[in-house]
Amino acid sequence: DAKTTQPNSMESNEEEPVHLPCNHSTISGTDYIHWYRQLPSQGPEYVIHGLTSNVNNRMASLAIAEDRKSSTLILHRATLRDAAVYYCILRDWDAGNNRKLIWGLGTSLAVNP
Amino acid sequence: DAGITQSPRYKITETGRQVTLMCHQTWSHSYMFWYRQDLGHGLRLIYYSAAADITDKGEVPDGYVVSRSKTENFPLTLESATRSQTSVYFCATSRADRGDTEAFFGQGTRLTVV
């Protein structure tokens, strides 16, 4: 079973903010929270990652709960090109623990014009 | 800057045939990975490599063989293809296999075994 739980689908309007939630109640102290997205017919694309503090980059922001049991990927102004499946995964500091890293089915984001 | 290139993009093969999927990177990343993606499943790790001549099994290695004689190439071979190996295959690279490093994925190879 995936260590993260995400809604199957979400919908947003263009140019509005989008908050994509992820629950990871069994996160360990050495797990980093990673977000990737997959556009149709393409490979997954790295979006952002974090450990404890909120993170920002040119693509998105990552808000991490104080207890680290949940996180939210924030797209500040959704565009049609942001329509994709978004995956939240936990990647361990210890490489040996990543052998059985499980990717769930992610959240399919639809963006309405 | 090609980054990571997979070939072919599409392949149809017959049951029992050997088929090799190629993966080439230009970043000199140490780690390379092969995943498969099937409907109803998330990405599943087949094999990974920490460096040239170092490979190890992932979650679903049966029926697959890998090699890594050069840092930049990581071919995946299906020695005797089966219908259950029909899938989309993704190659990925990473500077390190740690939580603080990101992975970069290729465009994928859609393999159909008939």
mmCIF file of C-alpha atoms in Angstrom:
data_model
loop_
_atom_site.group_PDB
_atom_site.id
_atom_site.type_symbol
_atom_site.label_atom_id
_atom_site.label_comp_id
_atom_site.label_asym_id
_atom_site.label_seq_id
_atom_site.Cartn_x
_atom_site.Cartn_y
_atom_site.Cartn_z
ATOM 1 C CA ASP A 1 0.000 0.000 0.000
ATOM 2 C CA ALA A 2 1.153 3.490 -0.805
ATOM 3 C CA LYS A 3 2.414 5.452 2.160
ATOM 4 C CA THR A 4 0.576 8.516 0.906
ATOM 5 C CA THR A 5 -3.108 9.195 0.299
ATOM 6 C CA GLN A 6 -4.365 11.670 -2.266
ATOM 7 C CA PRO A 7 -7.801 12.470 -3.716
ATOM 8 C CA ASN A 8 -8.375 10.763 -7.038
ATOM 9 C CA SER A 9 -9.276 13.940 -8.855
ATOM 10 C CA MET A 10 -9.628 17.678 -8.451
ATOM 11 C CA GLU A 11 -10.823 20.502 -10.619
ATOM 12 C CA SER A 12 -9.766 24.112 -10.837
ATOM 13 C CA ASN A 13 -10.336 27.160 -12.944
ATOM 14 C CA GLU A 14 -7.608 28.832 -14.938
ATOM 15 C CA GLU A 15 -5.672 31.552 -13.119
ATOM 16 C CA GLU A 16 -7.024 30.475 -9.724
ATOM 17 C CA PRO A 17 -4.884 28.910 -6.970
ATOM 18 C CA VAL A 18 -4.966 25.155 -6.528
ATOM 19 C CA HIS A 19 -4.283 23.303 -3.299
ATOM 20 C CA LEU A 20 -3.510 19.626 -3.746
ATOM 21 C CA PRO A 21 -3.562 17.706 -0.448
ATOM 22 C CA CYS A 22 -1.576 14.645 0.553
ATOM 23 C CA ASN A 23 -1.811 12.608 3.736
ATOM 24 C CA HIS A 24 1.187 10.660 4.978
ATOM 25 C CA SER A 25 0.338 9.752 8.526
ATOM 26 C CA THR A 26 3.053 7.062 8.777
ATOM 27 C CA ILE A 27 5.892 9.313 7.625
ATOM 28 C CA SER A 28 9.214 8.591 9.260
ATOM 29 C CA GLY A 29 11.754 11.104 10.440
ATOM 30 C CA THR A 30 14.007 10.437 7.439
ATOM 31 C CA ASP A 31 11.296 10.721 4.768
ATOM 32 C CA TYR A 32 11.343 13.672 2.396
ATOM 33 C CA ILE A 33 8.048 14.675 0.799
ATOM 34 C CA HIS A 34 8.313 14.799 -2.977
ATOM 35 C CA TRP A 35 5.817 15.941 -5.578
ATOM 36 C CA TYR A 36 5.933 14.986 -9.205
ATOM 37 C CA ARG A 37 3.470 15.563 -11.985
ATOM 38 C CA GLN A 38 2.783 13.633 -15.156
ATOM 39 C CA LEU A 39 1.338 15.292 -18.210
ATOM 40 C CA PRO A 40 -0.488 13.092 -20.715
ATOM 41 C CA SER A 41 1.832 10.740 -22.613
ATOM 42 C CA GLN A 42 4.914 12.010 -20.789
ATOM 43 C CA GLY A 43 7.132 10.831 -17.994
ATOM 44 C CA PRO A 44 6.790 12.142 -14.465
ATOM 45 C CA GLU A 45 8.313 15.569 -13.896
ATOM 46 C CA TYR A 46 9.795 16.718 -10.597
ATOM 47 C CA VAL A 47 7.912 19.605 -8.997
ATOM 48 C CA ILE A 48 9.192 20.182 -5.483
ATOM 49 C CA HIS A 49 10.335 18.477 -2.312
ATOM 50 C CA GLY A 50 10.735 19.295 1.347
ATOM 51 C CA LEU A 51 11.512 17.847 4.756
ATOM 52 C CA THR A 52 10.011 20.039 7.455
ATOM 53 C CA SER A 53 9.825 23.633 6.329
ATOM 54 C CA ASN A 54 7.624 25.083 3.626
ATOM 55 C CA VAL A 55 9.342 25.338 0.269
ATOM 56 C CA ASN A 56 8.909 27.552 -2.755
ATOM 57 C CA ASN A 57 10.232 27.288 -6.266
ATOM 58 C CA ARG A 58 9.309 28.641 -9.664
ATOM 59 C CA MET A 59 6.726 25.927 -10.234
ATOM 60 C CA ALA A 60 4.902 25.674 -6.927
ATOM 61 C CA SER A 61 4.923 25.917 -3.154
ATOM 62 C CA LEU A 62 4.903 23.070 -0.677
ATOM 63 C CA ALA A 63 3.240 23.547 2.676
ATOM 64 C CA ILE A 64 4.103 20.899 5.261
ATOM 65 C CA ALA A 65 2.049 20.412 8.399
ATOM 66 C CA GLU A 66 3.851 20.884 11.677
ATOM 67 C CA ASP A 67 3.471 17.169 12.552
ATOM 68 C CA ARG A 68 4.512 16.292 8.965
ATOM 69 C CA LYS A 69 1.544 13.959 8.594
ATOM 70 C CA SER A 70 0.164 15.916 5.697
ATOM 71 C CA SER A 71 1.294 18.364 3.045
ATOM 72 C CA THR A 72 -0.230 20.552 0.366
ATOM 73 C CA LEU A 73 1.111 21.400 -3.045
ATOM 74 C CA ILE A 74 0.075 24.893 -4.041
ATOM 75 C CA LEU A 75 -0.095 26.062 -7.614
ATOM 76 C CA HIS A 76 -0.527 29.794 -7.284
ATOM 77 C CA ARG A 77 -2.213 30.432 -10.621
ATOM 78 C CA ALA A 78 -3.333 27.368 -12.491
ATOM 79 C CA THR A 79 -2.892 27.302 -16.241
ATOM 80 C CA LEU A 80 -4.203 24.817 -18.777
ATOM 81 C CA ARG A 81 -0.697 23.359 -18.938
ATOM 82 C CA ASP A 82 -0.976 22.380 -15.279
ATOM 83 C CA ALA A 83 -3.593 19.752 -16.096
ATOM 84 C CA ALA A 84 -1.803 16.564 -15.098
ATOM 85 C CA VAL A 85 -1.661 13.768 -12.562
ATOM 86 C CA TYR A 86 0.137 14.920 -9.422
ATOM 87 C CA TYR A 87 1.953 12.391 -7.279
ATOM 88 C CA CYS A 88 2.967 12.822 -3.680
ATOM 89 C CA ILE A 89 5.618 10.316 -2.580
ATOM 90 C CA LEU A 90 7.917 9.868 0.368
ATOM 91 C CA ARG A 91 11.580 9.421 -0.467
ATOM 92 C CA ASP A 92 13.782 8.210 2.361
ATOM 93 C CA TRP A 93 17.208 9.652 3.144
ATOM 94 C CA ASP A 94 18.370 6.055 3.310
ATOM 95 C CA ALA A 95 18.601 4.713 -0.246
ATOM 96 C CA GLY A 96 18.019 1.177 0.944
ATOM 97 C CA ASN A 97 14.535 2.117 2.031
ATOM 98 C CA ASN A 98 13.637 3.462 -1.401
ATOM 99 C CA ARG A 99 13.749 0.059 -3.087
ATOM 100 C CA LYS A 100 10.101 -0.467 -2.306
ATOM 101 C CA LEU A 101 9.048 3.138 -2.721
ATOM 102 C CA ILE A 102 5.417 2.980 -3.736
ATOM 103 C CA TRP A 103 3.862 5.448 -6.105
ATOM 104 C CA GLY A 104 0.125 5.682 -5.708
ATOM 105 C CA LEU A 105 -2.291 6.742 -8.429
ATOM 106 C CA GLY A 106 -1.977 10.446 -7.669
ATOM 107 C CA THR A 107 -4.498 13.232 -8.126
ATOM 108 C CA SER A 108 -5.746 13.972 -11.619
ATOM 109 C CA LEU A 109 -6.069 17.748 -11.888
ATOM 110 C CA ALA A 110 -8.402 19.231 -14.470
ATOM 111 C CA VAL A 111 -8.101 22.944 -15.245
ATOM 112 C CA ASN A 112 -11.087 24.690 -16.752
ATOM 113 C CA PRO A 113 -10.580 27.652 -19.095
ATOM 114 C CA ASP B 1 20.852 19.442 -23.745
ATOM 115 C CA ALA B 2 19.183 16.068 -24.379
ATOM 116 C CA GLY B 3 19.060 15.029 -20.717
ATOM 117 C CA ILE B 4 17.518 11.600 -20.710
ATOM 118 C CA THR B 5 16.448 9.787 -23.852
ATOM 119 C CA GLN B 6 14.507 6.576 -24.168
ATOM 120 C CA SER B 7 14.209 4.527 -27.326
ATOM 121 C CA PRO B 8 12.143 3.356 -28.966
ATOM 122 C CA ARG B 9 9.068 5.385 -27.955
ATOM 123 C CA TYR B 10 6.753 2.630 -29.144
ATOM 124 C CA LYS B 11 7.384 -1.067 -29.657
ATOM 125 C CA ILE B 12 5.214 -4.020 -30.584
ATOM 126 C CA THR B 13 6.722 -7.452 -30.133
ATOM 127 C CA GLU B 14 5.563 -11.036 -30.081
ATOM 128 C CA THR B 15 5.370 -13.300 -27.081
ATOM 129 C CA GLY B 16 8.650 -15.098 -26.526
ATOM 130 C CA ARG B 17 10.846 -12.615 -28.336
ATOM 131 C CA GLN B 18 13.704 -10.764 -26.719
ATOM 132 C CA VAL B 19 13.390 -7.003 -26.693
ATOM 133 C CA THR B 20 15.693 -4.301 -25.359
ATOM 134 C CA LEU B 21 14.630 -0.866 -24.266
ATOM 135 C CA MET B 22 17.339 1.772 -24.285
ATOM 136 C CA CYS B 23 17.974 4.606 -21.881
ATOM 137 C CA HIS B 24 20.683 7.226 -22.332
ATOM 138 C CA GLN B 25 21.523 10.220 -20.136
ATOM 139 C CA THR B 26 23.852 13.150 -20.669
ATOM 140 C CA TRP B 27 24.061 14.370 -17.050
ATOM 141 C CA SER B 28 26.486 11.741 -15.669
ATOM 142 C CA HIS B 29 24.075 11.031 -12.824
ATOM 143 C CA SER B 30 25.187 8.083 -10.735
ATOM 144 C CA TYR B 31 21.781 6.492 -10.293
ATOM 145 C CA MET B 32 19.529 5.157 -12.992
ATOM 146 C CA PHE B 33 16.187 3.422 -12.597
ATOM 147 C CA TRP B 34 13.665 1.481 -14.634
ATOM 148 C CA TYR B 35 9.975 1.663 -13.785
ATOM 149 C CA ARG B 36 6.860 0.254 -15.337
ATOM 150 C CA GLN B 37 3.487 1.949 -15.242
ATOM 151 C CA ASP B 38 0.262 0.034 -15.693
ATOM 152 C CA LEU B 39 -3.363 1.131 -15.558
ATOM 153 C CA GLY B 40 -4.580 0.967 -12.009
ATOM 154 C CA HIS B 41 -1.061 0.890 -10.588
ATOM 155 C CA GLY B 42 1.418 3.514 -9.731
ATOM 156 C CA LEU B 43 5.000 3.382 -10.939
ATOM 157 C CA ARG B 44 6.762 0.196 -9.883
ATOM 158 C CA LEU B 45 10.525 -0.126 -9.725
ATOM 159 C CA ILE B 46 11.994 -2.916 -11.837
ATOM 160 C CA TYR B 47 15.755 -2.423 -11.458
ATOM 161 C CA TYR B 48 18.128 0.299 -10.471
ATOM 162 C CA SER B 49 21.810 1.027 -10.781
ATOM 163 C CA ALA B 50 23.978 3.011 -8.401
ATOM 164 C CA ALA B 51 26.921 3.291 -10.825
ATOM 165 C CA ALA B 52 28.494 1.556 -13.802
ATOM 166 C CA ASP B 53 28.597 -2.212 -13.238
ATOM 167 C CA ILE B 54 26.402 -1.967 -10.123
ATOM 168 C CA THR B 55 22.785 -3.023 -10.494
ATOM 169 C CA ASP B 56 20.146 -4.340 -8.133
ATOM 170 C CA LYS B 57 16.578 -5.528 -8.145
ATOM 171 C CA GLY B 58 13.586 -3.383 -7.410
ATOM 172 C CA GLU B 59 10.059 -4.394 -6.608
ATOM 173 C CA VAL B 60 9.184 -6.285 -9.821
ATOM 174 C CA PRO B 61 12.401 -7.644 -11.438
ATOM 175 C CA ASP B 62 11.197 -11.043 -12.701
ATOM 176 C CA GLY B 63 11.511 -11.461 -16.456
ATOM 177 C CA TYR B 64 13.869 -8.497 -16.879
ATOM 178 C CA VAL B 65 17.622 -8.131 -17.202
ATOM 179 C CA VAL B 66 19.690 -4.944 -17.004
ATOM 180 C CA SER B 67 23.273 -3.974 -17.552
ATOM 181 C CA ARG B 68 25.278 -0.825 -17.090
ATOM 182 C CA SER B 69 28.674 -0.980 -18.697
ATOM 183 C CA LYS B 70 28.809 2.814 -19.122
ATOM 184 C CA THR B 71 27.488 5.486 -16.793
ATOM 185 C CA GLU B 72 25.307 7.028 -19.474
ATOM 186 C CA ASN B 73 23.471 3.916 -20.659
ATOM 187 C CA PHE B 74 21.102 1.600 -18.821
ATOM 188 C CA PRO B 75 19.358 -0.846 -21.174
ATOM 189 C CA LEU B 76 16.463 -3.011 -20.015
ATOM 190 C CA THR B 77 16.033 -6.400 -21.688
ATOM 191 C CA LEU B 78 12.993 -8.614 -21.663
ATOM 192 C CA GLU B 79 14.553 -11.987 -22.388
ATOM 193 C CA SER B 80 11.314 -13.698 -23.422
ATOM 194 C CA ALA B 81 8.479 -11.203 -23.583
ATOM 195 C CA THR B 82 5.093 -12.093 -22.119
ATOM 196 C CA ARG B 83 1.747 -10.359 -22.471
ATOM 197 C CA SER B 84 1.897 -9.351 -18.818
ATOM 198 C CA GLN B 85 4.904 -7.208 -19.694
ATOM 199 C CA THR B 86 2.779 -4.967 -21.880
ATOM 200 C CA SER B 87 3.256 -1.640 -20.163
ATOM 201 C CA VAL B 88 4.750 1.810 -20.340
ATOM 202 C CA TYR B 89 8.370 1.783 -19.227
ATOM 203 C CA PHE B 90 10.122 4.800 -17.782
ATOM 204 C CA CYS B 91 13.797 5.301 -17.210
ATOM 205 C CA ALA B 92 14.894 7.798 -14.573
ATOM 206 C CA THR B 93 18.145 9.248 -13.266
ATOM 207 C CA SER B 94 19.190 10.868 -10.030
ATOM 208 C CA ARG B 95 22.420 12.325 -8.664
ATOM 209 C CA ALA B 96 21.919 10.203 -5.568
ATOM 210 C CA ASP B 97 19.215 7.943 -4.214
ATOM 211 C CA ARG B 98 18.436 10.051 -1.220
ATOM 212 C CA GLY B 99 15.435 11.954 -0.056
ATOM 213 C CA ASP B 100 16.996 15.333 -0.760
ATOM 214 C CA THR B 101 17.588 14.647 -4.460
ATOM 215 C CA GLU B 102 15.073 14.641 -7.249
ATOM 216 C CA ALA B 103 14.664 12.123 -10.049
ATOM 217 C CA PHE B 104 14.420 12.950 -13.728
ATOM 218 C CA PHE B 105 12.323 10.779 -16.025
ATOM 219 C CA GLY B 106 12.437 9.986 -19.685
ATOM 220 C CA GLN B 107 9.465 10.201 -22.027
ATOM 221 C CA GLY B 108 8.731 6.516 -21.734
ATOM 222 C CA THR B 109 8.515 3.512 -24.024
ATOM 223 C CA ARG B 110 5.106 2.031 -24.683
ATOM 224 C CA LEU B 111 5.613 -1.708 -25.152
ATOM 225 C CA THR B 112 2.905 -4.002 -26.441
ATOM 226 C CA VAL B 113 3.437 -7.756 -26.376
ATOM 227 C CA VAL B 114 1.073 -9.647 -28.661
#
